[in-house]
Coordinates of C-alpha atoms and ligand atoms in Angstrom, one line a residue:
X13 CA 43.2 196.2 45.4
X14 CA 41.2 198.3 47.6
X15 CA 42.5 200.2 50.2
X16 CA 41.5 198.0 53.5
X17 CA 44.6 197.2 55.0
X18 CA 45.4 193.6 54.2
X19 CA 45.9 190.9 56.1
X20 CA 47.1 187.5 55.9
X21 CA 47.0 184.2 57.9
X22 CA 49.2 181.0 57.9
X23 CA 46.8 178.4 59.9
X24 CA 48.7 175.3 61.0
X25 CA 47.0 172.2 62.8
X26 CA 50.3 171.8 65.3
X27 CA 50.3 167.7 64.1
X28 CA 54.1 167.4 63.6
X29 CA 57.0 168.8 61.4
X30 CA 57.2 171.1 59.1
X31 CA 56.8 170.3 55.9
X32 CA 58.5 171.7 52.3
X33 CA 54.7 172.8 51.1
X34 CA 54.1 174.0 55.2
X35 CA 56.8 176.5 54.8
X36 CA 56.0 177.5 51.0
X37 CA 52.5 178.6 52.2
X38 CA 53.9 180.6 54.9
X39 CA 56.6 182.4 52.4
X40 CA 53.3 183.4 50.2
X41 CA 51.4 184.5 52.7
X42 CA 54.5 186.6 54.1
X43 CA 55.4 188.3 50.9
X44 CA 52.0 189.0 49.8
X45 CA 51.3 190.8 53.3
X46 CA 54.8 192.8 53.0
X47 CA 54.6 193.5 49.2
X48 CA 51.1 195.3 50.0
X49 CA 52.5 196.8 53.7
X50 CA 49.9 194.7 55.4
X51 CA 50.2 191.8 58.6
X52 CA 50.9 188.4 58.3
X53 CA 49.2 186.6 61.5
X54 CA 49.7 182.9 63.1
X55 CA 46.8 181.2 64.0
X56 CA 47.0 177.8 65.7
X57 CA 44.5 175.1 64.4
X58 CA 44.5 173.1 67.3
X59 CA 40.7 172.0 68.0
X60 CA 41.2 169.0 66.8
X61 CA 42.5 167.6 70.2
X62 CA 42.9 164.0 68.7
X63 CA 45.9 165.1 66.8
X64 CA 47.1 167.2 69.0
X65 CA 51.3 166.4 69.3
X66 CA 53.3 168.7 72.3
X67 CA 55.8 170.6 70.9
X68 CA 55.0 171.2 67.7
X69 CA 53.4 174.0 68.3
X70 CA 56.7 175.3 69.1
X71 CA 58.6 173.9 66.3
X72 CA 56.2 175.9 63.8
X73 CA 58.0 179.0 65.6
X74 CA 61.1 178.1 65.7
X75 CA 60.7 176.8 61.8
X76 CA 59.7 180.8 61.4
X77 CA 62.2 182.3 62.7
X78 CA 64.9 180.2 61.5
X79 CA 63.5 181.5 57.7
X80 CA 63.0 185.2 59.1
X81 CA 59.1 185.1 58.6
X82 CA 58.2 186.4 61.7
X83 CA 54.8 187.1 62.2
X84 CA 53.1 190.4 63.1
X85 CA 50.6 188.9 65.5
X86 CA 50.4 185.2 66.8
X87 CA 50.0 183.0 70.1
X88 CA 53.5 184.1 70.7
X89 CA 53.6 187.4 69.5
X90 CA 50.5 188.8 70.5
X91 CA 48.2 191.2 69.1
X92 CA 44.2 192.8 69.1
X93 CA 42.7 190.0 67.7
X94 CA 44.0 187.7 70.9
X95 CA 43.7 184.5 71.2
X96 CA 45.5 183.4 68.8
X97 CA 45.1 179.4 69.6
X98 CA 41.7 178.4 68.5
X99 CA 41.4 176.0 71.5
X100 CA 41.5 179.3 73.9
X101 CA 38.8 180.5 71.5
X102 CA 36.4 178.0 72.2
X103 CA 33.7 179.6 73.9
X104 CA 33.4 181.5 70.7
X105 CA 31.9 179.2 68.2
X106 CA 29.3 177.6 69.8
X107 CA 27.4 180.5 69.0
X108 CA 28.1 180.7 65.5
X109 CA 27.0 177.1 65.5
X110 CA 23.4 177.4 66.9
X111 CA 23.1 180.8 64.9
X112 CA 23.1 178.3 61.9
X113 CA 20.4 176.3 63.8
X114 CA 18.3 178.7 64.0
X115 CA 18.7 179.9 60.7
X116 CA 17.8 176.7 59.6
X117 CA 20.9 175.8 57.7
X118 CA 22.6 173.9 60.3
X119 CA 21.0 170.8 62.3
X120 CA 22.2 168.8 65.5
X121 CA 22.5 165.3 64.7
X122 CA 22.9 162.5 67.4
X123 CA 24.2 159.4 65.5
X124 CA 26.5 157.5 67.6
X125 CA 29.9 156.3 65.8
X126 CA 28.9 153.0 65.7
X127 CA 25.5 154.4 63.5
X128 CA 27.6 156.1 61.6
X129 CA 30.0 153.2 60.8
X130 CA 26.1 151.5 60.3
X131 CA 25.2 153.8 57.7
X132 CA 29.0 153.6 55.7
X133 CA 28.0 150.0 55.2
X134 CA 24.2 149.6 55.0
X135 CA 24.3 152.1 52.0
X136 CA 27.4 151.3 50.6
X137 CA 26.5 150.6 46.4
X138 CA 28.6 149.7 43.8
X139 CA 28.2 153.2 42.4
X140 CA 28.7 154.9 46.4
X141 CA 31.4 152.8 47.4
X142 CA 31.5 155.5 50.5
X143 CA 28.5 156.8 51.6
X144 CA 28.5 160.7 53.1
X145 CA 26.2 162.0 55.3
X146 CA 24.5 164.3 52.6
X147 CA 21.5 165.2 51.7
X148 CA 20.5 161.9 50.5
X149 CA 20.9 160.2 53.5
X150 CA 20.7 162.8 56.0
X151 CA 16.9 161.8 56.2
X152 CA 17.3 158.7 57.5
X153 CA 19.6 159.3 59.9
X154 CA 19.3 160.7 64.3
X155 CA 19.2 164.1 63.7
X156 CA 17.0 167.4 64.5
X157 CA 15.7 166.7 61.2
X158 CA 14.1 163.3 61.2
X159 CA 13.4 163.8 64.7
X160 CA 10.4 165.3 65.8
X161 CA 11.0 168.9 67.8
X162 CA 10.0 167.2 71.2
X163 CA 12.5 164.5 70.9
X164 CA 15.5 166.6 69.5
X165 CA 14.8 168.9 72.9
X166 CA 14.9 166.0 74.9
X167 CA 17.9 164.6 74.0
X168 CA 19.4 167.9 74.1
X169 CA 18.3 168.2 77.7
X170 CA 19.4 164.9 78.7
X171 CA 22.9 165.8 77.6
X172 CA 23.4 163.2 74.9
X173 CA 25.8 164.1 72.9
X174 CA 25.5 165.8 69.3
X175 CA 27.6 167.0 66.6
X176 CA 26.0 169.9 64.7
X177 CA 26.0 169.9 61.2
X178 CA 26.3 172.1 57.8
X179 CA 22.7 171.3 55.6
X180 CA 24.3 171.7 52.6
X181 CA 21.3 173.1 50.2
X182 CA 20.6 171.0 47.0
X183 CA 21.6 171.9 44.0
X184 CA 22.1 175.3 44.3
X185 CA 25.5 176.4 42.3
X186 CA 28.5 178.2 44.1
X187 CA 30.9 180.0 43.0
X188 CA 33.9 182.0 43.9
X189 CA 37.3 183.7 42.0
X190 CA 40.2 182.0 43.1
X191 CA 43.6 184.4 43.0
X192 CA 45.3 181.9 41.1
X193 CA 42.5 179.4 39.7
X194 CA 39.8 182.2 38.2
X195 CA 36.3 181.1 39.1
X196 CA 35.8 177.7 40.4
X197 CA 32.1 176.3 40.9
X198 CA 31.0 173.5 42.9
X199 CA 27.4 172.3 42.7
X200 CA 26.2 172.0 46.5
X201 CA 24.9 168.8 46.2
X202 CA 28.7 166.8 46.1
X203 CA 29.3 168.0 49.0
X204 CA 28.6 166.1 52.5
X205 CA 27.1 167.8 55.7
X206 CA 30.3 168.6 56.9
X207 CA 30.4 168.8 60.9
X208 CA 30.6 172.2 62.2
X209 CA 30.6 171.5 66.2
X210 CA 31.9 168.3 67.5
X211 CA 30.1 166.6 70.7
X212 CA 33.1 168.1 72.9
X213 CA 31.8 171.4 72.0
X214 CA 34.8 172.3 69.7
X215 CA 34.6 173.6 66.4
X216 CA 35.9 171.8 63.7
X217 CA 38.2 173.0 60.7
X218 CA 35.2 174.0 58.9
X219 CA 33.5 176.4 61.3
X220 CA 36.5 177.8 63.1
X221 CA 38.7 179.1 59.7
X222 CA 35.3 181.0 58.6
X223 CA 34.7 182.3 62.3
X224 CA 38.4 183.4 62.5
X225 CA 39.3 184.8 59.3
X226 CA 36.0 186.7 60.1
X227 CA 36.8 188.0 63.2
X228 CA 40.7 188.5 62.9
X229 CA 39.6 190.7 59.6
X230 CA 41.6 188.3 57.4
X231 CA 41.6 190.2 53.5
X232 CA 42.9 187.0 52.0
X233 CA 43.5 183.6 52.6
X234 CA 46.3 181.4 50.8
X235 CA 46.2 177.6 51.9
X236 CA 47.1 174.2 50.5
X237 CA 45.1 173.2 46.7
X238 CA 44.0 170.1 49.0
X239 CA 41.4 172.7 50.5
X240 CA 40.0 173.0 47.5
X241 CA 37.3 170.4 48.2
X242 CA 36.2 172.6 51.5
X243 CA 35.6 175.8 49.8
X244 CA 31.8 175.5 48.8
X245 CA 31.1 174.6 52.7
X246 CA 33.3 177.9 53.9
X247 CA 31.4 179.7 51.1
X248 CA 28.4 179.0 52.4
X249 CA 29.2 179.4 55.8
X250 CA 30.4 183.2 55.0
X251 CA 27.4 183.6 53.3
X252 CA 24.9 181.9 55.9
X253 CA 27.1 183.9 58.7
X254 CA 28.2 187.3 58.0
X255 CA 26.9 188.4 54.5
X256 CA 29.9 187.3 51.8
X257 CA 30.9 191.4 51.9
X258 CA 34.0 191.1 54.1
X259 CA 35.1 187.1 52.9
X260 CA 39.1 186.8 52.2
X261 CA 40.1 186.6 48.6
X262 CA 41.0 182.7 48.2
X263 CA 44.2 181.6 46.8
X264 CA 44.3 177.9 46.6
X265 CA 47.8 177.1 46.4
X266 CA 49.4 174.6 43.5
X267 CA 50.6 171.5 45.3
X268 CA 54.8 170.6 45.8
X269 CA 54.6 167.6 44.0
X270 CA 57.4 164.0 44.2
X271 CA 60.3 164.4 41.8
X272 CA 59.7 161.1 39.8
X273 CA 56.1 160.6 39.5
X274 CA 52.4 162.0 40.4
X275 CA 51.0 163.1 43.3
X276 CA 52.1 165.0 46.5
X277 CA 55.6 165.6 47.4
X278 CA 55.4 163.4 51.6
X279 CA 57.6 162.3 53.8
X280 CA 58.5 159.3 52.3
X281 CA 59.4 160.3 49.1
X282 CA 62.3 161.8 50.7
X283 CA 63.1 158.9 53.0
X284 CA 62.9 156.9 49.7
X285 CA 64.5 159.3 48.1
X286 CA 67.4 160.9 50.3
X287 CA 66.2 164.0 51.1
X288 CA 64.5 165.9 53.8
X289 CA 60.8 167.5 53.3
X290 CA 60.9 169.0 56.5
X291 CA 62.1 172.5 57.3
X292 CA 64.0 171.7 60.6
X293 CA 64.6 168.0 62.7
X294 CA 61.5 167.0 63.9
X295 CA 61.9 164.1 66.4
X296 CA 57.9 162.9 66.6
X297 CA 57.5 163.2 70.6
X298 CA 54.7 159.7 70.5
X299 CA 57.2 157.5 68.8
X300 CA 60.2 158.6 69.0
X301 CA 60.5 158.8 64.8
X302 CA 63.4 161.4 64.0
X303 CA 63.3 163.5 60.4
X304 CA 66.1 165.3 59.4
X305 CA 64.8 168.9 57.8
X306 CA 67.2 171.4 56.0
X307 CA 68.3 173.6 58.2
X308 CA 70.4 170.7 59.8
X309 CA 71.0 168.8 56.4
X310 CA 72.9 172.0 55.8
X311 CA 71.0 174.7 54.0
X312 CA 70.9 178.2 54.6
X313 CA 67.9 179.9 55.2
X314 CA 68.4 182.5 52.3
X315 CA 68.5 179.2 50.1
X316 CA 65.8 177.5 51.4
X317 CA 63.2 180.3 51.7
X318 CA 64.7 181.5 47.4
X319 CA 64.2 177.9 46.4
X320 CA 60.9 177.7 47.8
X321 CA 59.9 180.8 46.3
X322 CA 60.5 179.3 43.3
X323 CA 58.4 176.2 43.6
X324 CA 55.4 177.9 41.7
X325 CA 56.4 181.2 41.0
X326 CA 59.3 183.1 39.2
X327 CA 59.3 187.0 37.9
X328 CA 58.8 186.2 34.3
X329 CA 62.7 187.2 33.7
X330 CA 64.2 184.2 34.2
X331 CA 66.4 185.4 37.3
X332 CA 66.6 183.1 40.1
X333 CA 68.7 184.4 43.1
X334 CA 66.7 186.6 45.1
X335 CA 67.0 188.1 48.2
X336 CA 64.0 188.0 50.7
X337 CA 63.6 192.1 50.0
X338 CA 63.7 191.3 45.9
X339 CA 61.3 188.4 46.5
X340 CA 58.6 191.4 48.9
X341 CA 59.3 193.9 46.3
X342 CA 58.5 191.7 43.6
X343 CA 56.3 188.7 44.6
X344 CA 52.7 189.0 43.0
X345 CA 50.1 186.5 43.1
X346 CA 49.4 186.8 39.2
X347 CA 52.5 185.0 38.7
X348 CA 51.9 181.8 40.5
X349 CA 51.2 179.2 38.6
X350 CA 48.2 176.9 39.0
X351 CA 49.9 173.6 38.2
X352 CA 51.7 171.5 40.5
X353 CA 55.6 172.3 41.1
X354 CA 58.1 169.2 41.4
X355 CA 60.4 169.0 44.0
X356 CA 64.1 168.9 42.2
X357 CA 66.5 168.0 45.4
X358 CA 69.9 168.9 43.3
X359 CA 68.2 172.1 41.8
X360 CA 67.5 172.8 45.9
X361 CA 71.3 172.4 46.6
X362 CA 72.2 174.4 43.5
X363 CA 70.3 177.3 45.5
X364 CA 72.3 176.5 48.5
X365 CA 75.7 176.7 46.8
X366 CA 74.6 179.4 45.3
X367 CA 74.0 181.4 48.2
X368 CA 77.1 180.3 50.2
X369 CA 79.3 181.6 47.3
X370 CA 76.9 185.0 47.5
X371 CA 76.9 185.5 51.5
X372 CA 79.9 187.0 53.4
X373 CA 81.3 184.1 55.0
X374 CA 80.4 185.8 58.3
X375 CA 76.7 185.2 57.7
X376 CA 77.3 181.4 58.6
X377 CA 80.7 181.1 60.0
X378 CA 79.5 180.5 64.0
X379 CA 77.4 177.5 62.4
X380 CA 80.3 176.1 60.8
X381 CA 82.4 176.6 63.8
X382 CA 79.6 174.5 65.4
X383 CA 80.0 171.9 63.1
X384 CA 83.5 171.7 63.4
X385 CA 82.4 171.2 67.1
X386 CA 80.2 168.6 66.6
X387 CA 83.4 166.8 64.9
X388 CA 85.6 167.6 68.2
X389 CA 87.5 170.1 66.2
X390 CA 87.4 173.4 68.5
X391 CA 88.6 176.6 66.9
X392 CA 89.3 179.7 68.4
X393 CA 91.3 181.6 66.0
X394 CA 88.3 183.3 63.8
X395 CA 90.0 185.2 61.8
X396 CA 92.1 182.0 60.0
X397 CA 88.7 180.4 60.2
X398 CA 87.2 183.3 57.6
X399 CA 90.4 183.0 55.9
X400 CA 90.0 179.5 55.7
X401 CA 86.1 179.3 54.1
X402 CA 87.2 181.9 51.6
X403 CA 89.4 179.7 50.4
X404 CA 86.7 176.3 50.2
X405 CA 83.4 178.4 50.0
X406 CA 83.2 177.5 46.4
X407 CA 83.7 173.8 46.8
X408 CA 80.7 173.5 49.4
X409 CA 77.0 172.8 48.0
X410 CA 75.9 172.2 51.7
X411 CA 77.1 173.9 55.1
X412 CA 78.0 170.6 56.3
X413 CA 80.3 170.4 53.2
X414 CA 82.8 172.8 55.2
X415 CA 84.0 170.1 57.6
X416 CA 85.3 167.4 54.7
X417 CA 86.4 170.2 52.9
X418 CA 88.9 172.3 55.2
X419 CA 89.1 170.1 58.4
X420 CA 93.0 169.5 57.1
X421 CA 93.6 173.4 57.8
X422 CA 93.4 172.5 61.5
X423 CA 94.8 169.2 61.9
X424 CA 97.0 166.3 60.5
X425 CA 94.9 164.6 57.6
X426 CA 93.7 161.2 59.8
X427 CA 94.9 159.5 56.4
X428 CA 97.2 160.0 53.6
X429 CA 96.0 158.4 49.9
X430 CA 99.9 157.0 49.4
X431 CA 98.2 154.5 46.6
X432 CA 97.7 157.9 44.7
X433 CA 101.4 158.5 44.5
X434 CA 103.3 155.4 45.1
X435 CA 103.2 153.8 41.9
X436 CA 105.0 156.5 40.3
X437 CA 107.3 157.6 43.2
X438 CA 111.4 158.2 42.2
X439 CA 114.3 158.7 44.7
X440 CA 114.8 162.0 42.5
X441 CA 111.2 162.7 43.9
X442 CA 112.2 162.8 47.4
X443 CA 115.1 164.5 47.0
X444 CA 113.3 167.2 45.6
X445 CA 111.0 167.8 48.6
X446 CA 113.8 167.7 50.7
X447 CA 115.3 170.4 48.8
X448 CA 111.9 172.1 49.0
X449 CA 111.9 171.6 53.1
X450 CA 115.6 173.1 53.0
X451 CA 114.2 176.2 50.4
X452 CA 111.1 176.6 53.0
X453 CA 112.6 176.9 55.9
X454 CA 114.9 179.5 54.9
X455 CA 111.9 181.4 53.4
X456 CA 111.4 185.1 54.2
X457 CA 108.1 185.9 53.0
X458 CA 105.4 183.1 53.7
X459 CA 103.3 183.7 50.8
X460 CA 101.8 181.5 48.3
X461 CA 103.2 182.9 45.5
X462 CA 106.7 183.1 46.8
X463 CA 106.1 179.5 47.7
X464 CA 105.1 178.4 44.3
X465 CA 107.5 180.5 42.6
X466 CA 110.3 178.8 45.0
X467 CA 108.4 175.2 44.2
X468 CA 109.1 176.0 40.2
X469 CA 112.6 177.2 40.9
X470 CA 113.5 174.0 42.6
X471 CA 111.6 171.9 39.8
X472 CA 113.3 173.1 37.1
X473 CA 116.7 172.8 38.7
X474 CA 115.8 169.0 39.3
X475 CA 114.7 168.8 35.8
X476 CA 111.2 167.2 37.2
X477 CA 108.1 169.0 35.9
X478 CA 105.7 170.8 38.1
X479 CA 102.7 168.9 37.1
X480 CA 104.3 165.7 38.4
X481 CA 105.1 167.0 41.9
X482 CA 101.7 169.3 42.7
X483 CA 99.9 166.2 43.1
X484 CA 102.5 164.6 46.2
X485 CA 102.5 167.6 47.4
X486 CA 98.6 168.0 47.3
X487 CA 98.4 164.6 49.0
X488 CA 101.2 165.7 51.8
X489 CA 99.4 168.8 52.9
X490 CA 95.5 167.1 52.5
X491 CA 95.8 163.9 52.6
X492 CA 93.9 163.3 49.4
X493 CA 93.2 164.4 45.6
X494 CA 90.9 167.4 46.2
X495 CA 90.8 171.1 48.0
X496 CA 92.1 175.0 46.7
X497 CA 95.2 175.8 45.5
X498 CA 98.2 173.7 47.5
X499 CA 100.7 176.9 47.6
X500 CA 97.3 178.5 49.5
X501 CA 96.7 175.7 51.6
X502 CA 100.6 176.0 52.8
X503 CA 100.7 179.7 52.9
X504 CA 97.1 179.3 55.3
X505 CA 98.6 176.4 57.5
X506 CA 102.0 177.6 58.0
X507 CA 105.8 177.0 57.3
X508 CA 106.4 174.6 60.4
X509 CA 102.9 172.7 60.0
X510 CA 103.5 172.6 55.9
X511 CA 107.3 171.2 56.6
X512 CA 105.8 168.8 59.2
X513 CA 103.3 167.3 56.4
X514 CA 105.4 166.8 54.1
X515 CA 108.5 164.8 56.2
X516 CA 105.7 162.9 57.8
X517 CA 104.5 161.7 54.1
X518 CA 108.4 161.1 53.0
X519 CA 108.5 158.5 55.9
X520 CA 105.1 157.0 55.1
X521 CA 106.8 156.6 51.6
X522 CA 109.4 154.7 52.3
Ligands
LIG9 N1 44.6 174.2 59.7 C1 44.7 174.0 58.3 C2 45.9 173.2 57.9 O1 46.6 172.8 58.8 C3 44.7 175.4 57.7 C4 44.3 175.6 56.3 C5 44.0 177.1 56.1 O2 44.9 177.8 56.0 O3 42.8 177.5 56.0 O4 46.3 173.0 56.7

């Protein structure tokens, strides 16, 4: 690496959620920037005004910070390359546009859409089942090609509208070294005239990445392998433009690909499927369509932003659980791979239990609290509630786990599974627990294992085994077969709510 400072770019088209591969591409570009001490920049792709979908623009942000990938400069942020939102840029590339023009390796062309559509069909051939404005059939289209000088003015003057156009040169071989891919070549002639400026005098894609990464003195550019296709157009646009000295290093990234099949990991493979692709809920503002993402299926950020590091990269050690810091100290683009990654849903959720059992509880106790909330159960004591996911952190895979798993700690079980002990219920039975409420209530030390020592002691006088009288008990304090230790959950609960659980599952007994 040489020593110009670098710096990166994620550049979303604000068109809805947030998806898995979205958020991946931003976690490369962040590390990369931070590994080498460099700046990690938003841009907003929003020229295409079309597609443009209100709010998403903030939920990009507010997908960022809930992962901690807050960028250095951005519409939000600010910075000295300002704007930050190509459609405040606008005035900008026309220039760039007619500079192409005049160079000769751009043209206007005037084709109306429904010439266009005209041309899709007229030269539509069993071997060009979709025709592309290319260099084949550029000739015999409306443009400032086919046109004589004196007419092209004239419809400039008269204001009919134009698009201008890339002429993509024939034949001519380009080539480029990909981070992750080595060199890639593209012969020129597969590849359409792209359109640079549309007739509402915005850039497209095409022109304004080139023009940006340019002026916002972008070092290297990471985006999606379905760019792929684009790069000989950007090439030549760098080269046509400003000299290829100062283009980014490109990094096409490896797609996130569906967990049973071929092809790219969407939306409704995890509809199909049961799992979210998007980072955060995304409720799409034109039809009202709500998507559940991660963060509110129950994952931590630490797990999410780990797992995704993973999709298409490791360390070459085998270790998997890495901090954010390990994955900046030790993320390198050499180590991505250039195959596709599948998306494994139950390895995702390994991550997440993984990292609730590493945090301090503290780290996401206020959103289990709100969870709880959400339920109508309102705590206030905080210190039981630590005490409480200490004791069921390790049963949890998601956060939303918490609430099944330790709602009993602050109120009566709703139900009691009595089918679980009936069949095998004595009269010696409940005279031991009445023994045990007797032996409880006189209790000094409210501890569990001075309750389980005194639970033994009372069992072996009875001559009833242990084994046989954990699992009514279980059932008394939870209501059903699962949760930590019982002689914890009583010592956590209390003596009077403990004694209360168990009378009230006596009666429902008998
Ligand atoms: N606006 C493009 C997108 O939404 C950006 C691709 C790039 O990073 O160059 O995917």
């Amino acid at each position: 690496m040489d020593d110009k400072r670098v710096r990166v770019r994620f550049a979303p088209s604000p068109t809805g959620g947030l998806h898995l591969g979205g958020v991946r591409t931003v976690l490369f570009n962040y590390l990369f920037a931070k590994h080498h001490g460099g700046d990690f920049i938003l841009r907003i792709e929003d020229t295409d005004q079309t597609r443009f979908v209100p709010g998403a623009e903030e939920y990009i942000f507010n997908c960022l910070q809930w992962c901690g990938l807050q960028p250095d400069e951005s519409a939000v942020h600010s910075g000295p390359y300002a704007p930050y939102r190509q459609s405040e840029r606008k005035p900008l590339y026309k220039q760039y546009a007619e500079q192409l023009v005049k160079q000769g390796h751009a043209y206007y062309a005037f084709d109306t859409p429904e010439e266009l559509d005209e041309m899709r069909v007229t030269f539509k051939t069993a071997e060009n089942p979709s025709p592309q404005y290319n260099h084949a059939l550029r000739q015999r289209m409306r443009n400032s090609l086919t046109l004589s000088e004196h007419e092209a003015q004239r419809l400039l003057d008269s204001n009919t509208p134009y698009v201008i156009r890339i002429k993509m040169p024939l034949d001519e071989e380009i080539r480029f070294t990909d981070m992750i891919r080595g060199e890639v070549t593209f012969n020129s002639s597969q590849a359409d005239d792209k359109v640079l400026l549309k007739a509402d005098g915005m850039p497209t894609y095409h022109l304004a990445v080139v023009v940006d990464d340019y002026l916002m003195k972008i070092t290297h550019a990471f985006r999606g392998e379905e760019w792929l296709p684009s790069a000989p157009a950007h090439i030549l646009l760098w080269k046509y433009l400003f000299g290829l000295e100062n283009m980014p290093q490109w990094a096409h990234l490896p797609l996130i690909l569906k967990p049973d099949g071929n092809g790219k990991l969407s939306k409704r493979d995890g509809d199909r499927l049961g799992f979210p692709v998007f980072a955060m809920d995304w409720t799409d503002p034109r039809s009202g369509e709500k998507t559940t993402g991660f963060k509110e299926r129950g994952f931590l950020p630490e797990a999410f932003i780990n797992m995704l590091a993973m999709l298409g990269w490791n360390d070459g050690t085998g270790q998997e659980i890495f901090t954010l810091d390990e994955l900046l100290e030790k993320f390198n683009m050499d180590r991505v791979h250039k195959g596709g990654a599948k998306f494994d849903y139950e390895k995702a959720k390994w991550y997440n239990h993984e990292w609730i059992k590493k945090l301090p509880v503290a780290n996401y106790q206020p959103l289990v609290k709100e969870l709880f909330a959400e339920k109508g159960i309102e705590i206030s004591d905080d210190v039981y509630l630590t005490k409480v996911l200490e004791l069921v952190k390790e049963r949890c895979t998601l956060l939303t786990d918490f609430v099944q798993q330790s709602s009993f700690f602050f109120q009566i079980p709703a139900e009691f599974d009595i089918a679980a002990v009936k069949p095998k219920w004595t009269e010696h039975k409940t005279q031991f627990f009445v023994e045990l409420i007797r032996a409880y209530e006189l209790m000094n030390l409210w501890q569990h294992d001075e309750l389980e020592k005194e639970f033994k002691e009372i069992a072996a006088a009875s001559q009833l085994k242990p084994g046989e009288l954990m699992l009514p008990l279980r059932i008394m304090l939870v209501g059903a077969k699962f949760g930590p230790g019982v002689f914890e959950i009583a010592a956590a609960i209390g003596r009077d709510e403990t004694i209360r659980r168990i009378k009230h599952l006596l009666a429902l007994i008998q």
